[in-house]
Amino acid sequence: EATVSNQTIVHYHPDMLDHRQQRLTMEAQLRKAIANYELRLYFQPQMDIATGKIIGAEALLRWQHGENMVSPVEFIPVAEQSGLIIEIGEWIIEQACRVAKNLLDAGQAIPIAINISARQFQHPELYQQIERALQRHQLPAELIELEITESVAMHQQDEVLAVLNRFKALGVGLSIDDFGTGYSSLAYLRQFPVNKLKIDRSFIVEMLEQSEDEALVNTIIGISHHLQMKVVAEGVETEPQLARLKEMGCDTLQGYLYSRPLPESDFNQFVKATTAS
Ligand code: C2E
Ligand code: CA
Ligand code: CA
Ligand code: CA
């Protein structure tokens, strides 16, 4: 019962130890997952609201762990904290470029959007990773898009602006993800060389029941267009949502109404089926 051991107990509170232990266990398993090729990239189609045709896709990471599919919501934070996200991110960039190039060779120019986490975005090698992957695959830069969240975009705005301008010069597309969930400075947003805003699913879910949500969706669509950006609604699941978003002038839809995220071969099939005339 010495003070020191009391302090130790306080510092390593059972819950914390548990939590820390869990994180370390998952980190070790994630390292194995990389070595054993248990990570998969899925692709969710993005549809042009006017034509109903596919105009892009978002790459979403999956971890097939034994029988279970571990959600990225659980392991991305662990990958972030441990730094494994840099290695995983490079693999994602490689896969996305490969898939976009295969589609291009088959006659379909479909941009693939990649989620870039905070730590990846701050990493000095991200730019080179992307530049090299584009070169290796002889892929036009416009066929890769980067999604950064609103919170990453609004943190250290001057540094972010400099990085975004480099990517813009390279020619890749840039989107702000989860728009509406953080605090965006509209003054900064105006300066960002961003092509797209993605409206977070949380606003779409009850849009037709909650007039406040609908008003926000409408406002975000207006802001996007005033800033000459395209706007994507995420998590669209029903025809009535589609109809309302169309009335409001939204450009692009992504959601279970059209398709869940698909493994590569199913995604290629989806593209073939929806682009055949
Ligand atoms: P996010 O970037 O906002 O991705 C959209 C999420 O919404 C995806 O969840 C997608 O499956 C889901 N979604 C799309 N349409 C619908 C719908 O109609 N209904 C419902 N209920 N959900 C829909 P997912 O794949 O579980 O990913 C969750 C989050 O994990 C992503 O949110 C993103 O923040 C992160 N994440 C996923 N893949 C990656 C990755 O490759 N890199 C990084 N850094 N983060 C990733
Ligand atoms: Ca995203
Ligand atoms: Ca999102
Ligand atoms: Ca989201």
Short mmCIF file of C-alpha atoms and ligand atoms in Angstrom, two decimals:
data_model
loop_
_atom_site.label_atom_id
_atom_site.label_comp_id
_atom_site.label_asym_id
_atom_site.label_seq_id
_atom_site.Cartn_x
_atom_site.Cartn_y
_atom_site.Cartn_z
CA GLU A 1 0.00 0.00 0.00
CA ALA A 2 2.89 2.32 -0.64
CA THR A 3 2.08 5.57 -2.36
CA VAL A 4 4.02 4.44 -5.37
CA SER A 5 1.91 1.34 -5.88
CA ASN A 6 -1.24 3.41 -5.36
CA GLN A 7 -0.10 5.73 -8.07
CA THR A 8 0.64 2.75 -10.24
CA ILE A 9 -2.84 1.41 -9.66
CA VAL A 10 -4.39 4.74 -10.49
CA HIS A 11 -2.27 5.06 -13.59
CA TYR A 12 -3.05 1.56 -14.82
CA HIS A 13 -6.72 1.52 -14.00
CA PRO A 14 -8.12 -1.96 -14.80
CA ASP A 15 -10.31 -0.57 -17.58
CA MET A 16 -7.39 1.27 -19.09
CA LEU A 17 -5.16 -1.77 -18.92
CA ASP A 18 -7.88 -3.74 -20.63
CA HIS A 19 -8.27 -1.13 -23.25
CA ARG A 20 -4.55 -0.82 -23.83
CA GLN A 21 -4.18 -4.59 -23.90
CA GLN A 22 -6.99 -4.86 -26.42
CA ARG A 23 -5.38 -2.28 -28.60
CA LEU A 24 -2.01 -4.03 -28.49
CA THR A 25 -3.64 -7.38 -29.26
CA MET A 26 -5.45 -5.90 -32.21
CA GLU A 27 -2.28 -4.20 -33.37
CA ALA A 28 -0.42 -7.53 -33.34
CA GLN A 29 -3.29 -9.21 -35.20
CA LEU A 30 -3.37 -6.40 -37.73
CA ARG A 31 0.36 -6.89 -38.41
CA LYS A 32 -0.38 -10.55 -39.07
CA ALA A 33 -3.33 -9.58 -41.24
CA ILE A 34 -1.03 -7.56 -43.47
CA ALA A 35 1.47 -10.41 -43.72
CA ASN A 36 -1.30 -12.97 -44.39
CA TYR A 37 -3.15 -10.88 -46.98
CA GLU A 38 -6.32 -10.68 -44.89
CA LEU A 39 -7.07 -7.11 -45.93
CA ARG A 40 -9.42 -6.55 -48.84
CA LEU A 41 -10.46 -3.45 -50.68
CA TYR A 42 -14.17 -3.17 -51.50
CA PHE A 43 -15.69 -0.67 -53.90
CA GLN A 44 -18.97 1.18 -53.51
CA PRO A 45 -20.43 2.70 -56.69
CA GLN A 46 -21.28 6.40 -56.88
CA MET A 47 -24.12 7.23 -59.24
CA ASP A 48 -24.85 10.33 -61.27
CA ILE A 49 -28.29 11.46 -60.10
CA ALA A 50 -29.28 12.84 -63.52
CA THR A 51 -28.32 9.85 -65.66
CA GLY A 52 -28.45 7.02 -63.11
CA LYS A 53 -25.06 5.88 -64.39
CA ILE A 54 -21.99 5.03 -62.35
CA ILE A 55 -19.51 7.91 -62.27
CA GLY A 56 -17.11 6.78 -59.59
CA ALA A 57 -16.54 4.52 -56.62
CA GLU A 58 -15.23 4.74 -53.09
CA ALA A 59 -12.63 2.21 -51.96
CA LEU A 60 -13.45 0.84 -48.49
CA LEU A 61 -11.18 -1.37 -46.46
CA ARG A 62 -12.23 -4.75 -45.06
CA TRP A 63 -10.46 -7.15 -42.76
CA GLN A 64 -11.39 -10.80 -43.16
CA HIS A 65 -10.24 -12.18 -39.80
CA GLY A 66 -11.04 -15.88 -39.65
CA GLU A 67 -14.81 -16.15 -39.92
CA ASN A 68 -15.30 -12.50 -38.99
CA MET A 69 -15.27 -9.35 -41.02
CA VAL A 70 -13.77 -6.69 -38.76
CA SER A 71 -15.20 -3.22 -39.30
CA PRO A 72 -12.83 -0.47 -40.40
CA VAL A 73 -14.36 1.68 -37.66
CA GLU A 74 -12.64 -0.68 -35.19
CA PHE A 75 -9.26 -1.20 -36.80
CA ILE A 76 -8.52 2.06 -38.64
CA PRO A 77 -8.00 3.89 -35.32
CA VAL A 78 -5.56 1.14 -34.22
CA ALA A 79 -3.76 1.37 -37.55
CA GLU A 80 -3.60 5.14 -37.10
CA GLN A 81 -2.20 5.02 -33.55
CA SER A 82 0.39 2.37 -34.37
CA GLY A 83 1.50 3.97 -37.61
CA LEU A 84 0.55 0.84 -39.56
CA ILE A 85 -1.80 3.04 -41.57
CA ILE A 86 1.15 4.24 -43.66
CA GLU A 87 1.94 0.73 -44.87
CA ILE A 88 -1.73 -0.20 -45.25
CA GLY A 89 -2.38 3.10 -47.02
CA GLU A 90 0.33 2.40 -49.57
CA TRP A 91 -1.27 -0.97 -50.30
CA ILE A 92 -4.69 0.72 -50.70
CA ILE A 93 -3.26 3.26 -53.15
CA GLU A 94 -1.68 0.43 -55.14
CA GLN A 95 -4.93 -1.59 -55.26
CA ALA A 96 -7.06 1.42 -56.18
CA CYS A 97 -4.73 2.35 -59.04
CA ARG A 98 -4.68 -1.21 -60.31
CA VAL A 99 -8.49 -1.48 -60.32
CA ALA A 100 -8.94 1.93 -61.98
CA LYS A 101 -6.38 1.00 -64.62
CA ASN A 102 -8.09 -2.34 -65.38
CA LEU A 103 -11.39 -0.52 -65.87
CA LEU A 104 -9.74 2.08 -68.07
CA ASP A 105 -8.21 -0.65 -70.21
CA ALA A 106 -11.70 -2.15 -70.51
CA GLY A 107 -12.97 1.21 -71.78
CA GLN A 108 -14.39 2.66 -68.53
CA ALA A 109 -12.90 5.80 -66.99
CA ILE A 110 -14.21 5.47 -63.41
CA PRO A 111 -12.42 7.53 -60.76
CA ILE A 112 -11.72 5.64 -57.52
CA ALA A 113 -11.85 7.59 -54.27
CA ILE A 114 -9.47 6.65 -51.45
CA ASN A 115 -9.98 7.56 -47.79
CA ILE A 116 -6.93 9.32 -46.38
CA SER A 117 -6.67 9.37 -42.60
CA ALA A 118 -5.18 12.23 -40.59
CA ARG A 119 -1.83 10.55 -39.99
CA GLN A 120 -1.49 9.53 -43.63
CA PHE A 121 -2.32 13.03 -44.78
CA GLN A 122 0.41 14.48 -42.54
CA HIS A 123 2.95 11.90 -43.69
CA PRO A 124 5.59 13.42 -45.98
CA GLU A 125 5.66 10.33 -48.22
CA LEU A 126 1.98 10.31 -49.16
CA TYR A 127 2.52 12.51 -52.18
CA GLN A 128 5.31 10.32 -53.55
CA GLN A 129 3.38 7.13 -52.84
CA ILE A 130 0.55 8.40 -55.00
CA GLU A 131 2.73 9.91 -57.70
CA ARG A 132 4.71 6.67 -58.03
CA ALA A 133 1.62 4.46 -58.09
CA LEU A 134 0.08 6.60 -60.86
CA GLN A 135 3.29 6.31 -62.85
CA ARG A 136 3.68 2.59 -62.29
CA HIS A 137 0.16 1.96 -63.58
CA GLN A 138 0.26 4.63 -66.30
CA LEU A 139 -2.97 5.92 -64.77
CA PRO A 140 -4.21 9.48 -65.44
CA ALA A 141 -4.25 11.33 -62.09
CA GLU A 142 -7.94 12.32 -62.54
CA LEU A 143 -8.87 8.68 -61.99
CA ILE A 144 -7.79 8.85 -58.36
CA GLU A 145 -9.57 10.97 -55.77
CA LEU A 146 -8.57 11.59 -52.19
CA GLU A 147 -11.17 11.93 -49.45
CA ILE A 148 -10.07 13.81 -46.38
CA THR A 149 -12.46 14.40 -43.52
CA GLU A 150 -13.68 17.80 -42.57
CA SER A 151 -11.75 17.59 -39.29
CA VAL A 152 -8.44 16.89 -41.07
CA ALA A 153 -9.12 19.66 -43.57
CA MET A 154 -9.83 22.28 -40.92
CA HIS A 155 -6.86 21.44 -38.69
CA GLN A 156 -3.70 23.51 -39.39
CA GLN A 157 -5.36 25.03 -42.39
CA ASP A 158 -2.29 26.63 -43.97
CA GLU A 159 -0.32 23.36 -44.03
CA VAL A 160 -3.36 21.51 -45.33
CA LEU A 161 -3.83 24.10 -48.05
CA ALA A 162 -0.21 23.67 -49.19
CA VAL A 163 -0.55 19.88 -49.39
CA LEU A 164 -3.88 20.09 -51.21
CA ASN A 165 -2.40 22.47 -53.75
CA ARG A 166 0.38 19.97 -54.52
CA PHE A 167 -2.19 17.25 -55.12
CA LYS A 168 -4.24 19.58 -57.24
CA ALA A 169 -1.19 20.30 -59.40
CA LEU A 170 -0.65 16.56 -59.75
CA GLY A 171 -4.24 16.33 -61.02
CA VAL A 172 -5.91 14.03 -58.49
CA GLY A 173 -9.45 14.82 -57.34
CA LEU A 174 -10.00 16.09 -53.81
CA SER A 175 -13.11 15.69 -51.65
CA ILE A 176 -14.10 16.74 -48.16
CA ASP A 177 -15.64 13.74 -46.42
CA ASP A 178 -18.25 13.70 -43.65
CA PHE A 179 -19.09 17.29 -44.41
CA GLY A 180 -21.37 18.86 -41.83
CA THR A 181 -20.13 16.80 -38.87
CA GLY A 182 -17.26 19.10 -37.88
CA TYR A 183 -16.65 22.81 -37.89
CA SER A 184 -15.73 24.11 -41.27
CA SER A 185 -14.57 27.61 -41.77
CA LEU A 186 -16.31 28.69 -44.94
CA ALA A 187 -13.57 31.26 -45.52
CA TYR A 188 -10.98 28.45 -45.70
CA LEU A 189 -13.22 26.11 -47.59
CA ARG A 190 -13.42 28.73 -50.32
CA GLN A 191 -9.61 28.68 -50.69
CA PHE A 192 -9.31 24.90 -50.75
CA PRO A 193 -8.73 23.41 -54.21
CA VAL A 194 -11.42 20.83 -53.49
CA ASN A 195 -13.77 19.44 -56.18
CA LYS A 196 -16.38 17.77 -54.00
CA LEU A 197 -18.21 17.81 -50.70
CA LYS A 198 -19.62 14.60 -49.32
CA ILE A 199 -22.68 15.02 -47.11
CA ASP A 200 -22.43 12.73 -44.11
CA ARG A 201 -24.87 9.84 -43.94
CA SER A 202 -26.14 11.02 -40.53
CA PHE A 203 -27.95 13.90 -42.28
CA ILE A 204 -29.43 11.69 -44.97
CA VAL A 205 -30.81 8.96 -42.68
CA GLU A 206 -33.75 10.97 -41.29
CA MET A 207 -33.78 13.72 -43.87
CA LEU A 208 -37.42 13.09 -44.77
CA GLU A 209 -38.59 12.97 -41.14
CA GLN A 210 -36.45 15.75 -39.66
CA SER A 211 -36.92 19.08 -41.36
CA GLU A 212 -33.69 20.37 -39.73
CA ASP A 213 -31.70 17.63 -41.43
CA GLU A 214 -33.34 18.35 -44.73
CA ALA A 215 -32.56 22.05 -44.34
CA LEU A 216 -28.91 21.20 -43.65
CA VAL A 217 -28.69 18.93 -46.68
CA ASN A 218 -30.20 21.67 -48.81
CA THR A 219 -27.74 24.21 -47.40
CA ILE A 220 -24.72 21.99 -48.06
CA ILE A 221 -25.87 21.46 -51.65
CA GLY A 222 -26.15 25.24 -52.02
CA ILE A 223 -22.69 25.88 -50.52
CA SER A 224 -21.11 23.28 -52.82
CA HIS A 225 -22.59 24.79 -55.92
CA HIS A 226 -21.75 28.35 -54.90
CA LEU A 227 -18.14 27.21 -54.51
CA GLN A 228 -18.24 25.39 -57.89
CA MET A 229 -17.95 22.01 -56.21
CA LYS A 230 -19.90 18.82 -56.83
CA VAL A 231 -21.85 17.32 -53.97
CA VAL A 232 -22.26 13.66 -53.05
CA ALA A 233 -24.97 12.34 -50.70
CA GLU A 234 -23.78 9.33 -48.70
CA GLY A 235 -25.94 6.56 -47.29
CA VAL A 236 -28.91 6.91 -49.63
CA GLU A 237 -31.12 3.88 -49.00
CA THR A 238 -34.61 4.71 -50.31
CA GLU A 239 -36.36 5.94 -53.46
CA PRO A 240 -38.03 8.85 -51.59
CA GLN A 241 -34.59 10.05 -50.44
CA LEU A 242 -33.36 9.83 -54.02
CA ALA A 243 -36.38 11.79 -55.29
CA ARG A 244 -35.93 14.56 -52.71
CA LEU A 245 -32.17 14.81 -53.32
CA LYS A 246 -32.84 15.09 -57.02
CA GLU A 247 -35.28 17.96 -56.40
CA MET A 248 -32.68 19.68 -54.26
CA GLY A 249 -30.12 19.47 -57.07
CA CYS A 250 -27.67 17.01 -55.53
CA ASP A 251 -25.17 15.71 -58.13
CA THR A 252 -24.12 12.26 -56.97
CA LEU A 253 -25.48 9.48 -54.78
CA GLN A 254 -23.76 6.73 -52.88
CA GLY A 255 -25.70 4.22 -50.84
CA TYR A 256 -27.31 0.83 -50.41
CA LEU A 257 -30.16 1.90 -52.73
CA TYR A 258 -27.75 1.32 -55.60
CA SER A 259 -25.16 -0.95 -54.11
CA ARG A 260 -23.32 -1.98 -51.01
CA PRO A 261 -19.54 -1.90 -51.15
CA LEU A 262 -18.52 -4.81 -53.43
CA PRO A 263 -15.48 -7.04 -53.74
CA GLU A 264 -13.42 -6.31 -56.84
CA SER A 265 -14.90 -8.94 -59.17
CA ASP A 266 -18.51 -8.03 -58.25
CA PHE A 267 -17.66 -4.37 -58.68
CA ASN A 268 -16.27 -4.99 -62.15
CA GLN A 269 -19.48 -6.88 -62.98
CA PHE A 270 -21.56 -3.97 -61.65
CA VAL A 271 -19.67 -1.54 -63.88
CA LYS A 272 -20.13 -3.78 -66.89
CA ALA A 273 -23.85 -4.25 -66.25
CA THR A 274 -24.60 -0.56 -65.64
CA THR A 275 -22.53 0.85 -68.48
CA ALA A 276 -23.75 -1.60 -71.13
CA SER A 277 -26.35 0.10 -73.31
P1 C2E B 1 -16.76 6.81 -44.64
O1 C2E B 1 -15.55 7.23 -45.37
O2 C2E B 1 -17.73 7.87 -44.28
O3 C2E B 1 -17.42 5.67 -45.54
C1 C2E B 1 -18.79 5.53 -45.75
C2 C2E B 1 -19.36 4.43 -44.90
O4 C2E B 1 -20.77 4.38 -45.08
C3 C2E B 1 -18.86 3.03 -45.29
O5 C2E B 1 -18.76 2.26 -44.11
C4 C2E B 1 -20.01 2.51 -46.16
O6 C2E B 1 -20.05 1.10 -46.23
C5 C2E B 1 -21.18 3.08 -45.43
N1 C2E B 1 -22.37 3.20 -46.25
C6 C2E B 1 -22.44 3.57 -47.55
N2 C2E B 1 -23.72 3.60 -47.98
C7 C2E B 1 -24.49 3.22 -46.93
C8 C2E B 1 -25.91 3.06 -46.74
O7 C2E B 1 -26.72 3.27 -47.63
N3 C2E B 1 -26.32 2.66 -45.50
C9 C2E B 1 -25.44 2.43 -44.49
N4 C2E B 1 -25.93 2.03 -43.31
N5 C2E B 1 -24.09 2.59 -44.63
C10 C2E B 1 -23.63 2.98 -45.84
P2 C2E B 1 -17.50 1.35 -43.81
O8 C2E B 1 -17.01 0.72 -45.07
O9 C2E B 1 -17.85 0.49 -42.64
O10 C2E B 1 -16.39 2.39 -43.37
C11 C2E B 1 -16.53 3.13 -42.19
C12 C2E B 1 -15.46 4.19 -42.09
O11 C2E B 1 -14.17 3.58 -41.95
C13 C2E B 1 -15.36 5.07 -43.32
O12 C2E B 1 -16.37 6.05 -43.28
C14 C2E B 1 -13.97 5.61 -43.15
O13 C2E B 1 -13.95 6.65 -42.22
C15 C2E B 1 -13.22 4.42 -42.58
N6 C2E B 1 -12.55 3.70 -43.68
C16 C2E B 1 -13.02 2.71 -44.48
N7 C2E B 1 -12.10 2.32 -45.38
C17 C2E B 1 -11.01 3.10 -45.14
C18 C2E B 1 -9.71 3.20 -45.75
O14 C2E B 1 -9.36 2.50 -46.74
N8 C2E B 1 -8.83 4.11 -45.22
C19 C2E B 1 -9.19 4.91 -44.18
N9 C2E B 1 -8.28 5.81 -43.73
N10 C2E B 1 -10.39 4.87 -43.60
C20 C2E B 1 -11.29 3.97 -44.08
CA CA B 2 -15.13 8.32 -47.21
CA CA B 3 -18.11 9.83 -45.42
CA CA B 4 -19.14 8.93 -42.46
#
